[in-house]
Short mmCIF file of C-alpha atoms and ligand atoms in Angstrom, two decimals:
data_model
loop_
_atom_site.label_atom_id
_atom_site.label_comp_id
_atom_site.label_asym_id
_atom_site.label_seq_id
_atom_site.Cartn_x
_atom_site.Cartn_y
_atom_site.Cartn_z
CA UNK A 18 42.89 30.20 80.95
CA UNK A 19 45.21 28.89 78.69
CA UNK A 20 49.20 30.33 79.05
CA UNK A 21 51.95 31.02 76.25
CA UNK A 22 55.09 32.49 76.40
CA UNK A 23 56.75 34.66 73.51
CA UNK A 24 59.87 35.42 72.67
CA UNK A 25 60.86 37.36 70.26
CA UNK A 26 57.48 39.29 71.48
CA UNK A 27 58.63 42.55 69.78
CA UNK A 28 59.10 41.59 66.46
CA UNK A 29 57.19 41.33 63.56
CA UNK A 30 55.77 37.63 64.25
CA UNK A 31 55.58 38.13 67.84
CA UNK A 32 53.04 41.11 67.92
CA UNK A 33 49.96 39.46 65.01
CA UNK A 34 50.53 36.53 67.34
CA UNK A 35 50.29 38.12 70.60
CA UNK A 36 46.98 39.83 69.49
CA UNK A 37 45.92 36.81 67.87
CA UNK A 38 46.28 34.37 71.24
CA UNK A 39 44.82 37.46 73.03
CA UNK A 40 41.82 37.06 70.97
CA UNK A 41 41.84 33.37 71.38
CA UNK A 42 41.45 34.29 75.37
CA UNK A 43 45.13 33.27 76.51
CA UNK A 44 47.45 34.95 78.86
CA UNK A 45 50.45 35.68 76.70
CA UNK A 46 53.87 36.04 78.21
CA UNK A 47 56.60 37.93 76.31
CA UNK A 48 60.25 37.88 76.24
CA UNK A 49 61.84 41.11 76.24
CA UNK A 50 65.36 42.10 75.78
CA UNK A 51 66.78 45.15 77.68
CA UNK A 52 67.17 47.89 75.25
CA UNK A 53 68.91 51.02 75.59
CA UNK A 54 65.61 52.70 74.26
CA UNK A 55 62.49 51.92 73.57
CA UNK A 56 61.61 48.34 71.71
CA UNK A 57 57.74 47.63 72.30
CA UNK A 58 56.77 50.02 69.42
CA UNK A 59 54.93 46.71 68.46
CA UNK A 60 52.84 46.12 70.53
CA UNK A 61 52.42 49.01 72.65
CA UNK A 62 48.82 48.93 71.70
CA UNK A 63 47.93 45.79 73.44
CA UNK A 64 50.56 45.97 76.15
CA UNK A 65 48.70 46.03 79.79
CA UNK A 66 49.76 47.42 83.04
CA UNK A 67 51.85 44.52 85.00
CA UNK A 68 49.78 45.47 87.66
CA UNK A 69 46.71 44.96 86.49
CA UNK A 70 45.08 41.19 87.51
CA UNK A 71 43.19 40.90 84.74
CA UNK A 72 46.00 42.35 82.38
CA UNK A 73 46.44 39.29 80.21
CA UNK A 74 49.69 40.13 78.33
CA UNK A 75 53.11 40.45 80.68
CA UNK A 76 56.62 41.08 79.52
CA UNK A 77 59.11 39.38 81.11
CA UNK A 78 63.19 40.35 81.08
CA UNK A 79 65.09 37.48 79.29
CA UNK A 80 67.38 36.43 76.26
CA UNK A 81 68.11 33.23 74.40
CA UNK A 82 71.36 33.26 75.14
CA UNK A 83 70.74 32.92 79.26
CA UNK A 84 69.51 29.33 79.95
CA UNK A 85 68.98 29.64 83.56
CA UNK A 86 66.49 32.85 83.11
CA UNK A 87 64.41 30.65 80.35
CA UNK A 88 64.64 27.53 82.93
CA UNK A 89 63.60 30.30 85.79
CA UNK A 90 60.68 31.40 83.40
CA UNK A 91 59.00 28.21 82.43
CA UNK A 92 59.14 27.22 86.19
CA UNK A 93 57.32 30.39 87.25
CA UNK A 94 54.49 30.44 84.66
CA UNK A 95 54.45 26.95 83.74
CA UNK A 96 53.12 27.30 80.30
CA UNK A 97 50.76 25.28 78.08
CA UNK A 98 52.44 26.36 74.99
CA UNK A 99 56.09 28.65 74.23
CA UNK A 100 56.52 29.64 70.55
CA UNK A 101 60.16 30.57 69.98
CA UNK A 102 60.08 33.39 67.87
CA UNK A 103 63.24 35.31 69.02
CA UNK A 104 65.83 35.69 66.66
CA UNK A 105 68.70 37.04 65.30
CA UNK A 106 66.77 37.43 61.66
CA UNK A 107 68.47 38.96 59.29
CA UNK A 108 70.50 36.86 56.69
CA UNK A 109 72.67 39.13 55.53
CA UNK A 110 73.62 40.24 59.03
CA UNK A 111 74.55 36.55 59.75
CA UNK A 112 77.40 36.79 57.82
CA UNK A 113 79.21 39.85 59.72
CA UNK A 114 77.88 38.12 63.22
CA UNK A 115 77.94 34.08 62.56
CA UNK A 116 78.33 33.13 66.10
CA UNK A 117 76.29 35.12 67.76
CA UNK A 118 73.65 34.33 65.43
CA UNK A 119 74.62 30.26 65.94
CA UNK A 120 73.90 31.44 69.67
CA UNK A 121 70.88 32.94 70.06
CA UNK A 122 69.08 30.99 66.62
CA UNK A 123 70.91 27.38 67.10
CA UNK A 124 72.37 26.89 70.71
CA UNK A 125 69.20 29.75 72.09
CA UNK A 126 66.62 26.97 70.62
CA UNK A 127 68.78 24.19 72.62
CA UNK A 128 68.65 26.27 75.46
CA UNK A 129 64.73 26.61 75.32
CA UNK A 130 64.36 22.67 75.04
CA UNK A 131 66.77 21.54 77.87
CA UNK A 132 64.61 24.28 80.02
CA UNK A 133 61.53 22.61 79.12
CA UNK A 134 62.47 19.31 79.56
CA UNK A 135 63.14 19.87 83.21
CA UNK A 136 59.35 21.07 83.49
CA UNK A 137 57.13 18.73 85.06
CA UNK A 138 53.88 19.95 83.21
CA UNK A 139 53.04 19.20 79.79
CA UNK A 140 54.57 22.24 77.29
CA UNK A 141 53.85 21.94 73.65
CA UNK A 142 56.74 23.84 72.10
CA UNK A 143 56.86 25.80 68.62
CA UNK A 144 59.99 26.43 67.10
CA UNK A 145 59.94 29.28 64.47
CA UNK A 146 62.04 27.18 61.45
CA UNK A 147 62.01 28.61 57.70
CA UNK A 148 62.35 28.44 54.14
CA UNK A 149 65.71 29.81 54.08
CA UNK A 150 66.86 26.07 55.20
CA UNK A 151 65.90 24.80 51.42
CA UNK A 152 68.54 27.28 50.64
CA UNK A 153 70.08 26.33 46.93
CA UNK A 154 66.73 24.39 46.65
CA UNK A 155 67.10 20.38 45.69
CA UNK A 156 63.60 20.35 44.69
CA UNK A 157 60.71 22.99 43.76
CA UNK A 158 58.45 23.91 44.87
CA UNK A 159 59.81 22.85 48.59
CA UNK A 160 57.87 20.28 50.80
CA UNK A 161 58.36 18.89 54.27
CA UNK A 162 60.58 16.42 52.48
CA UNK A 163 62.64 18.49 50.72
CA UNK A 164 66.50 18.11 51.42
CA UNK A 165 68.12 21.32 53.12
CA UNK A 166 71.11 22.82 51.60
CA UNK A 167 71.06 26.34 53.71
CA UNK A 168 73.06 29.04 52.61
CA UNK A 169 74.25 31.34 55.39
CA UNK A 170 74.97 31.02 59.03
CA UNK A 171 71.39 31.86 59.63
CA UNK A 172 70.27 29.01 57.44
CA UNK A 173 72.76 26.58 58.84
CA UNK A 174 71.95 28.06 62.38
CA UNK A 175 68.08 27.26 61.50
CA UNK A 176 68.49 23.60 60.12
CA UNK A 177 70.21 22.74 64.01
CA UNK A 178 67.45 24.45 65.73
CA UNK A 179 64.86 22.24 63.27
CA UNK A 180 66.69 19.01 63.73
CA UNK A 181 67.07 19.74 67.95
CA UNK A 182 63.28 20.45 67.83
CA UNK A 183 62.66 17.00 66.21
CA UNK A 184 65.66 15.28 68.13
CA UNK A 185 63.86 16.37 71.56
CA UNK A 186 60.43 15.04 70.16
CA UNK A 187 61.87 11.41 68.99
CA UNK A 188 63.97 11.36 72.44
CA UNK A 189 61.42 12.40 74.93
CA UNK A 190 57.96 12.39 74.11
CA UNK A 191 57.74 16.38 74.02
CA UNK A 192 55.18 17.91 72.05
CA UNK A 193 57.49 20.06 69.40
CA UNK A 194 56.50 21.33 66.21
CA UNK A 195 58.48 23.20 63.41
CA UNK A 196 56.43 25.73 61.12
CA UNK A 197 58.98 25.84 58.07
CA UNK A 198 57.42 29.71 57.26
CA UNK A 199 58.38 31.19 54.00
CA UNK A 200 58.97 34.75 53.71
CA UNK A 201 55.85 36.76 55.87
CA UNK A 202 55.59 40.54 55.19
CA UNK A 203 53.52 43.04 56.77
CA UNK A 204 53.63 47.17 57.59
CA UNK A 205 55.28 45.92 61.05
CA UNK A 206 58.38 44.27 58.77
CA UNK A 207 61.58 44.97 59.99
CA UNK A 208 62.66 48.13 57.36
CA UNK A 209 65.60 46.73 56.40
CA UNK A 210 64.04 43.60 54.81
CA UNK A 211 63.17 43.57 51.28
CA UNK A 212 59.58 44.39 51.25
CA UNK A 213 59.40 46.57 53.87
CA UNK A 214 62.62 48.67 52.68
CA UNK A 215 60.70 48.76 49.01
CA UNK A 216 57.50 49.53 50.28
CA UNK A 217 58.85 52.86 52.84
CA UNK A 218 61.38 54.06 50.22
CA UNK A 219 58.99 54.48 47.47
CA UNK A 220 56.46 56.33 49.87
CA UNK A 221 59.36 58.52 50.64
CA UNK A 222 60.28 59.29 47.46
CA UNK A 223 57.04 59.67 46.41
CA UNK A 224 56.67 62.61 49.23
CA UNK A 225 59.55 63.82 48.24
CA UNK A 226 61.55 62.57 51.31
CA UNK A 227 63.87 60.72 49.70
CA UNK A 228 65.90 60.47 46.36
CA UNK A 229 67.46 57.19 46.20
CA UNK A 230 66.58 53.83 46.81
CA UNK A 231 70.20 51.45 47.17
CA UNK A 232 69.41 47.49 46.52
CA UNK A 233 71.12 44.40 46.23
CA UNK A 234 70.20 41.60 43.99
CA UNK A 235 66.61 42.78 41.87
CA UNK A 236 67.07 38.52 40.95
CA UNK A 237 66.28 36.68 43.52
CA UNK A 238 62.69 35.32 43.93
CA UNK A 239 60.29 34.67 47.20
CA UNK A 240 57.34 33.58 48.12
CA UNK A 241 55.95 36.73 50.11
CA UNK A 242 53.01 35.81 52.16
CA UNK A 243 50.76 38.21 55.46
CA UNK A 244 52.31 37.11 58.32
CA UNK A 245 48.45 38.44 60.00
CA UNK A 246 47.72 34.50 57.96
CA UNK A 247 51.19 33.00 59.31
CA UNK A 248 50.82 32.98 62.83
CA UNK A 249 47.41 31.45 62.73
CA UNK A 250 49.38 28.22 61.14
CA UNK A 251 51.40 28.52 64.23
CA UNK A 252 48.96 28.24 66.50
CA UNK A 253 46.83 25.26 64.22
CA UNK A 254 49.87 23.51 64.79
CA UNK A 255 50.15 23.89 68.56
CA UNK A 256 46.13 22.48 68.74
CA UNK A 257 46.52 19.51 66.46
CA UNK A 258 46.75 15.64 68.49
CA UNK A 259 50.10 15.01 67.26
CA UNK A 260 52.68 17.08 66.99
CA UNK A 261 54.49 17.33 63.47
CA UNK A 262 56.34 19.45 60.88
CA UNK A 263 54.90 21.92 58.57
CA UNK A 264 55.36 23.93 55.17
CA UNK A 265 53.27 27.41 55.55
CA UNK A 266 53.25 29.00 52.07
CA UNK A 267 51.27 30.86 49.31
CA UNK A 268 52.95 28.85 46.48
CA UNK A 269 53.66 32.08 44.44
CA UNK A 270 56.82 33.36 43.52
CA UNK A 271 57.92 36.79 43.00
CA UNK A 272 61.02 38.67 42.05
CA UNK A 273 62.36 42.19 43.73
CA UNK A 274 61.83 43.56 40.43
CA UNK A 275 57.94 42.31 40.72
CA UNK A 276 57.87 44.04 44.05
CA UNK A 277 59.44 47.03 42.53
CA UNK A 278 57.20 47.05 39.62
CA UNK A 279 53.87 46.28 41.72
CA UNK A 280 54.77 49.49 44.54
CA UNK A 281 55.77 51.91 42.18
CA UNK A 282 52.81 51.44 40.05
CA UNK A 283 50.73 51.84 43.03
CA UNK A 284 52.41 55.36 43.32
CA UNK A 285 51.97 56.27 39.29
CA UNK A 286 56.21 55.84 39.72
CA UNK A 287 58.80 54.78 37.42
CA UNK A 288 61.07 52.60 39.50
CA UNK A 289 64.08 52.86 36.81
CA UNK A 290 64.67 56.45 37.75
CA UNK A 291 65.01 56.24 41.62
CA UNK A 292 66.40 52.52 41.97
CA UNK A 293 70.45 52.38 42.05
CA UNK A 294 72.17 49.24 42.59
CA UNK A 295 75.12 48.84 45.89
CA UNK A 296 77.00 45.70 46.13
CA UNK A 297 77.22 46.18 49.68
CA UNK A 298 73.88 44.54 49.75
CA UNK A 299 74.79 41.85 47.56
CA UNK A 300 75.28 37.72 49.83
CA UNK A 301 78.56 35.87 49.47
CA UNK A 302 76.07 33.13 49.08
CA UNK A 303 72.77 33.92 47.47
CA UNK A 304 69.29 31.75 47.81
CA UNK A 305 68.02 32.66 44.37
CA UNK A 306 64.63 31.06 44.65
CA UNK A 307 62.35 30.50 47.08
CA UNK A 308 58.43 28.39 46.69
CA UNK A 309 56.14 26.72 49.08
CA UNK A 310 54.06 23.79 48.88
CA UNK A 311 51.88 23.64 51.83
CA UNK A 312 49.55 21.01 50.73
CA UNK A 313 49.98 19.07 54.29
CA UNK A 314 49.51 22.62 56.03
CA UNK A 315 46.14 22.77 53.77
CA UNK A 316 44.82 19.12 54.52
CA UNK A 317 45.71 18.62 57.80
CA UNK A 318 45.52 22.06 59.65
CA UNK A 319 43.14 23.04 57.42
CA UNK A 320 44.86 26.48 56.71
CA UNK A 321 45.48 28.59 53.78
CA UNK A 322 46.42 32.20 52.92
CA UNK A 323 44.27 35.15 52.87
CA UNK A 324 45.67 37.55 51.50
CA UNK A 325 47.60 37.43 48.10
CA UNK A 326 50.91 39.33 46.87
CA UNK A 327 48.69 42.51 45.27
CA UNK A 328 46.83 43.01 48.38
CA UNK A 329 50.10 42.52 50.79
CA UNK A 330 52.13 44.99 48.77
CA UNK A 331 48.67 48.01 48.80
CA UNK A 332 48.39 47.43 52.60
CA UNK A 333 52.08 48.11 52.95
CA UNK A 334 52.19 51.16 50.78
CA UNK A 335 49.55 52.44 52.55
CA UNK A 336 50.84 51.78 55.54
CA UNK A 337 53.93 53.51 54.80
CA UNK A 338 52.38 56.01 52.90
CA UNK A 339 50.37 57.44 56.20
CA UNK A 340 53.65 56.81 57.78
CA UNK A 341 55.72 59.31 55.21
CA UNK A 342 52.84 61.94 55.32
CA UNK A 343 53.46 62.13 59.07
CA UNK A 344 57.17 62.17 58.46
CA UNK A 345 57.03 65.08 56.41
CA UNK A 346 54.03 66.96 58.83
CA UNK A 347 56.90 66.46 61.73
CA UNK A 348 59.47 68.09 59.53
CA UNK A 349 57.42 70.98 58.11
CA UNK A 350 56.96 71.78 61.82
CA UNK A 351 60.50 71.33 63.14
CA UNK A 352 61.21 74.04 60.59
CA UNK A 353 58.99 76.65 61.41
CA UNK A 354 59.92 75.39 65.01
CA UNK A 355 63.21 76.25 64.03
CA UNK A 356 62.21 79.45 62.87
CA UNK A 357 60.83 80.54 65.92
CA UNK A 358 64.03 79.46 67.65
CA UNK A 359 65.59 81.31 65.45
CA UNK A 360 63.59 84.17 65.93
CA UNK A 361 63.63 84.38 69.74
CA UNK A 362 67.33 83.83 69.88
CA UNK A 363 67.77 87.07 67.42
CA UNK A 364 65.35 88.97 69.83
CA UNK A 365 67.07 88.03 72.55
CA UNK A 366 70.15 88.77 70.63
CA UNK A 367 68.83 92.31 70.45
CA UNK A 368 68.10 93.16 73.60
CA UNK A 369 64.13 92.76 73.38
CA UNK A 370 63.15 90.09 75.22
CA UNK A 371 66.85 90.21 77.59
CA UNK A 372 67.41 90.20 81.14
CA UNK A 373 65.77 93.20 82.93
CA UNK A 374 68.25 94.48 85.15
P1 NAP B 416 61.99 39.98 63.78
O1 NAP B 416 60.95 41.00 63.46
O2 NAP B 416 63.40 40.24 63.40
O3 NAP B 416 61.92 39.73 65.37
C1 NAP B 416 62.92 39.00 66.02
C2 NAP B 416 62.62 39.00 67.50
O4 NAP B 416 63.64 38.25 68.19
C3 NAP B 416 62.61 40.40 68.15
O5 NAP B 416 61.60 40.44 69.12
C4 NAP B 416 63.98 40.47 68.81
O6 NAP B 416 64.02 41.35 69.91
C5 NAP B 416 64.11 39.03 69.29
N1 NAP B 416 65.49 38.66 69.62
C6 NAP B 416 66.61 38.89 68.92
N2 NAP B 416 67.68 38.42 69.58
C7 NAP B 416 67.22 37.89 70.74
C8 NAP B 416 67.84 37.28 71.87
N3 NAP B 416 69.17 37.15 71.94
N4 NAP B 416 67.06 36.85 72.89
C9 NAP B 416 65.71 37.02 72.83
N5 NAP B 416 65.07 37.60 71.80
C10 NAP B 416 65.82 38.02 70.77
O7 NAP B 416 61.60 38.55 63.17
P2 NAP B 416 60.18 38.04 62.62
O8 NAP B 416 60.09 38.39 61.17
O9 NAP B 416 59.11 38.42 63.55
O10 NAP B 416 60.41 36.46 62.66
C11 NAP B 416 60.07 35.70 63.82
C12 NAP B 416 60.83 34.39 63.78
O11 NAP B 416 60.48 33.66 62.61
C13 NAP B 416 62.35 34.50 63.74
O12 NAP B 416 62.87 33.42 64.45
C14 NAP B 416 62.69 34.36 62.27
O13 NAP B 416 64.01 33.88 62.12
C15 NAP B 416 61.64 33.35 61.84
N6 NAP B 416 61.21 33.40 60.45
C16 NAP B 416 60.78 34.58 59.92
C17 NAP B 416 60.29 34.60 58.62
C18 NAP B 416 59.79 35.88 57.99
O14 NAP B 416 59.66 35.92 56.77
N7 NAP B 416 59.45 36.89 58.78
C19 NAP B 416 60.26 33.42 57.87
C20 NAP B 416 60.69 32.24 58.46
C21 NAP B 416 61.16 32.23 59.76
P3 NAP B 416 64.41 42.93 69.72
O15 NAP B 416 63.11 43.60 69.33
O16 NAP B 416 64.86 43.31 71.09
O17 NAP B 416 65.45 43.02 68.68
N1 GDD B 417 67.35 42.87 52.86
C1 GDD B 417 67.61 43.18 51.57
N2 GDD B 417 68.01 44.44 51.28
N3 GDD B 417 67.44 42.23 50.62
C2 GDD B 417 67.66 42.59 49.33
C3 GDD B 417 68.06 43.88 48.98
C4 GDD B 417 68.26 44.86 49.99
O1 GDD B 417 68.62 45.99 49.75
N4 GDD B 417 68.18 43.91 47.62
C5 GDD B 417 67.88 42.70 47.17
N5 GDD B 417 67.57 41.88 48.19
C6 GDD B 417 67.24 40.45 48.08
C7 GDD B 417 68.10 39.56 48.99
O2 GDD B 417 69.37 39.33 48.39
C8 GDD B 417 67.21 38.31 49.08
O3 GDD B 417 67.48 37.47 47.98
C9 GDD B 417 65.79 38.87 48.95
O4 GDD B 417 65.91 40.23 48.51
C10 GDD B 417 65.00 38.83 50.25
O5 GDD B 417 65.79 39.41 51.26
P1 GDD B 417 65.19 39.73 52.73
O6 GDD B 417 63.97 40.54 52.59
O7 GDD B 417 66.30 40.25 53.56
O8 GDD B 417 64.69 38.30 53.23
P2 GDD B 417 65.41 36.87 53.25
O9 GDD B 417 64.67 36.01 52.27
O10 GDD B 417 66.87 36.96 53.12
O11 GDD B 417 65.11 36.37 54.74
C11 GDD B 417 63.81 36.52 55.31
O12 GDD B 417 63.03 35.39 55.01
C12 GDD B 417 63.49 34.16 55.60
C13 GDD B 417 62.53 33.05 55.13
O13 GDD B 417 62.91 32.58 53.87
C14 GDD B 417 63.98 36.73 56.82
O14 GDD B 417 62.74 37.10 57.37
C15 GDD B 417 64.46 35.46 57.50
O15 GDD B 417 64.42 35.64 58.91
C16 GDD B 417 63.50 34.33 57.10
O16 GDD B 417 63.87 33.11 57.71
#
């Protein structure tokens, strides 16, 4: 049985790729941070017991930025692949925390390499690059030879962990890849990324929920792809003879004011009337427009896209959708809950239901 280890297990990426190697027959081997509550949300549904033999997916404590646990790691389980999705994702957030995204998404990728190098059986080694590298693109729409010009310390941080991928596959032999992903959506997105915070703010509104939806810049253009397709370009990758770089993309682009339009028609919604604009989510450096051109990704891995921008956007509304209707369920019934609270203190209050003496 083939082994991989995961990190960055719990986000997005991590779980459609965990179920997909789990399909594939692999024991998959995820990277967990310590959290002060719960993080698995993800993929609790697939999660085994540890104790189980034939349990095929294990979490394992660790973080990209302690080298000697990933060393400790590979050493144990001795892999046949690690895909390094773990992250510090966000790109606005890179700008209020630019070193400690340099360390976990630049110096956590060097960490991962050194470890591996040190491993005396053959690791092929995936390293989660992106689109936001190309930046304030040179060229359009963006190919494997496309210039970088990134744009924020999570862009610059991204380009080292590219060039460190390909360093340590020109300097040793090893087996590295780089999937250069454009932007991957899905009802697991983070909610504070575009889509995502789109998609679950018009359900709420729609349910009444939620007034207001605050946005940055409605400008900026993407090319928004499933990331249920992206990960299975990951994994292409990982099977092919030679290792190489690679351009996953739909080759559409969209604005935030398509996305608006395209959710709140799904709702019978006027966007105009709930959507304000706050600076606060305004870049000091914006990447104004992104688009893929995965014609190698196409030939050689054979891969493409299922599922286009129309159908991304319905599955997330309805996704969300379900999601608000259970929101609103829970409150309805915290306050008649709250009610009966109410009540029983007032009784008690009175004397009917006190303290017999
Ligand atoms: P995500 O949902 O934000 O997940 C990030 C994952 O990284 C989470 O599991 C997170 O753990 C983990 N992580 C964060 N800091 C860590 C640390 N110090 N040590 C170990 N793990 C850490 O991101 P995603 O959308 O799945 O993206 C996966 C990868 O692809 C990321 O590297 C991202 O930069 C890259 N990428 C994403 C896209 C996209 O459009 N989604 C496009 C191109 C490239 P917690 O759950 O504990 O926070
Ligand atoms: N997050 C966010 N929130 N973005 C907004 C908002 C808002 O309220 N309003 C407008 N935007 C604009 C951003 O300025 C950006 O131009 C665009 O929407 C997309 O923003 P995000 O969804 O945050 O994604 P991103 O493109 O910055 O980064 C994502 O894609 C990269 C690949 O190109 C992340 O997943 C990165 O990890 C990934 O590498």
């Amino acid at each position: 049985m083939k082994k991989a280890i995961i990190t960055g297990i719990t986000g997005q990426d991590g779980a459609y790729l965990s179920e997909f190697l789990l399909k594939k027959g692999y024991a998959v081997f995820g990277l967990i941070r310590r959290s002060s509550s719960f993080n698995t949300g993800r993929i609790n549904h697939i999660y085994t017991d540890p104790h189980d033999p034939n349990g095929r997916l294990k979490l394992i404590f660790g973080d990209l930025t302690d080298g000697s646990n990933l060393a400790k790691v590979f050493h144990e389980i001795k892999p046949d692949e690690v895909y390094n999705l773990g992250a510090q994702s966000h790109v606005r957030v890179s700008f209020d925390q630019p070193v400690y995204t340099a360390d976990v998404d630049a110096l956590g990728t060097l960490r991962i390499l050194e470890a591996l190098r040190s491993v005396k059986t053959p690791v092929r080694f995936y390293q989660a690059s992106s689109s936001e590298m190309f930046g304030k693109v040179l060229q359009t729409p963006q190919t494997e030879k496309t210039p970088f010009y990134p744009r924020s310390p999570y862009g610059c941080a991204k380009v080292y962990a590219f060039w460190q991928t390909v360093n340590y596959r020109e300097s040793y032999g090893m087996f590295n890849c780089n999937g250069i992903l454009f932007n991957h959506e899905s009802p697991r997105r983070g909610e504070t990324f575009v889509t995502r915070k789109i998609t679950r703010g018009a359900t709420r509104i729609k349910l009444g929920l939620q007034q207001k939806l605050f946005l940055g810049n409605l400008d900026a253009r993407r090319d928004w792809g499933f990331a249920g397709d992206f990960v299975e370009a990951m994994w292409l990758m990982m099977q092919q003879d030679v290792a190489d770089d690679y351009v996953i993309a739909t080759g559409e682009s969209h604005s935030v004011r398509d996305l608006l339009d395209e959710t709140f028609e799904i709702l019978d919604l006027d966007w105009k009337k709930y959507v304000e604009i706050d600076p606060r989510y305004y870049r000091p450096a914006e990447v104004d427009t992104l688009l893929g051109d995965s014609t190698k990704a196409r030939k050689v891995l054979n891969w493409q896209p299922k599922v286009n921008f129309k159908e991304l956007v319905r599955m997330m509304v309805e996704s969300d959708l379900r999601l608000a209707q259970r929101d609103k369920t829970k409150l309805r019934h915290q306050e008649s809950d709250e009610e009966d609270v109410k009540m029983i203190m007032a009784q008690t209050a009175a004397g009917s239901l006190g303290h017999k003496k």
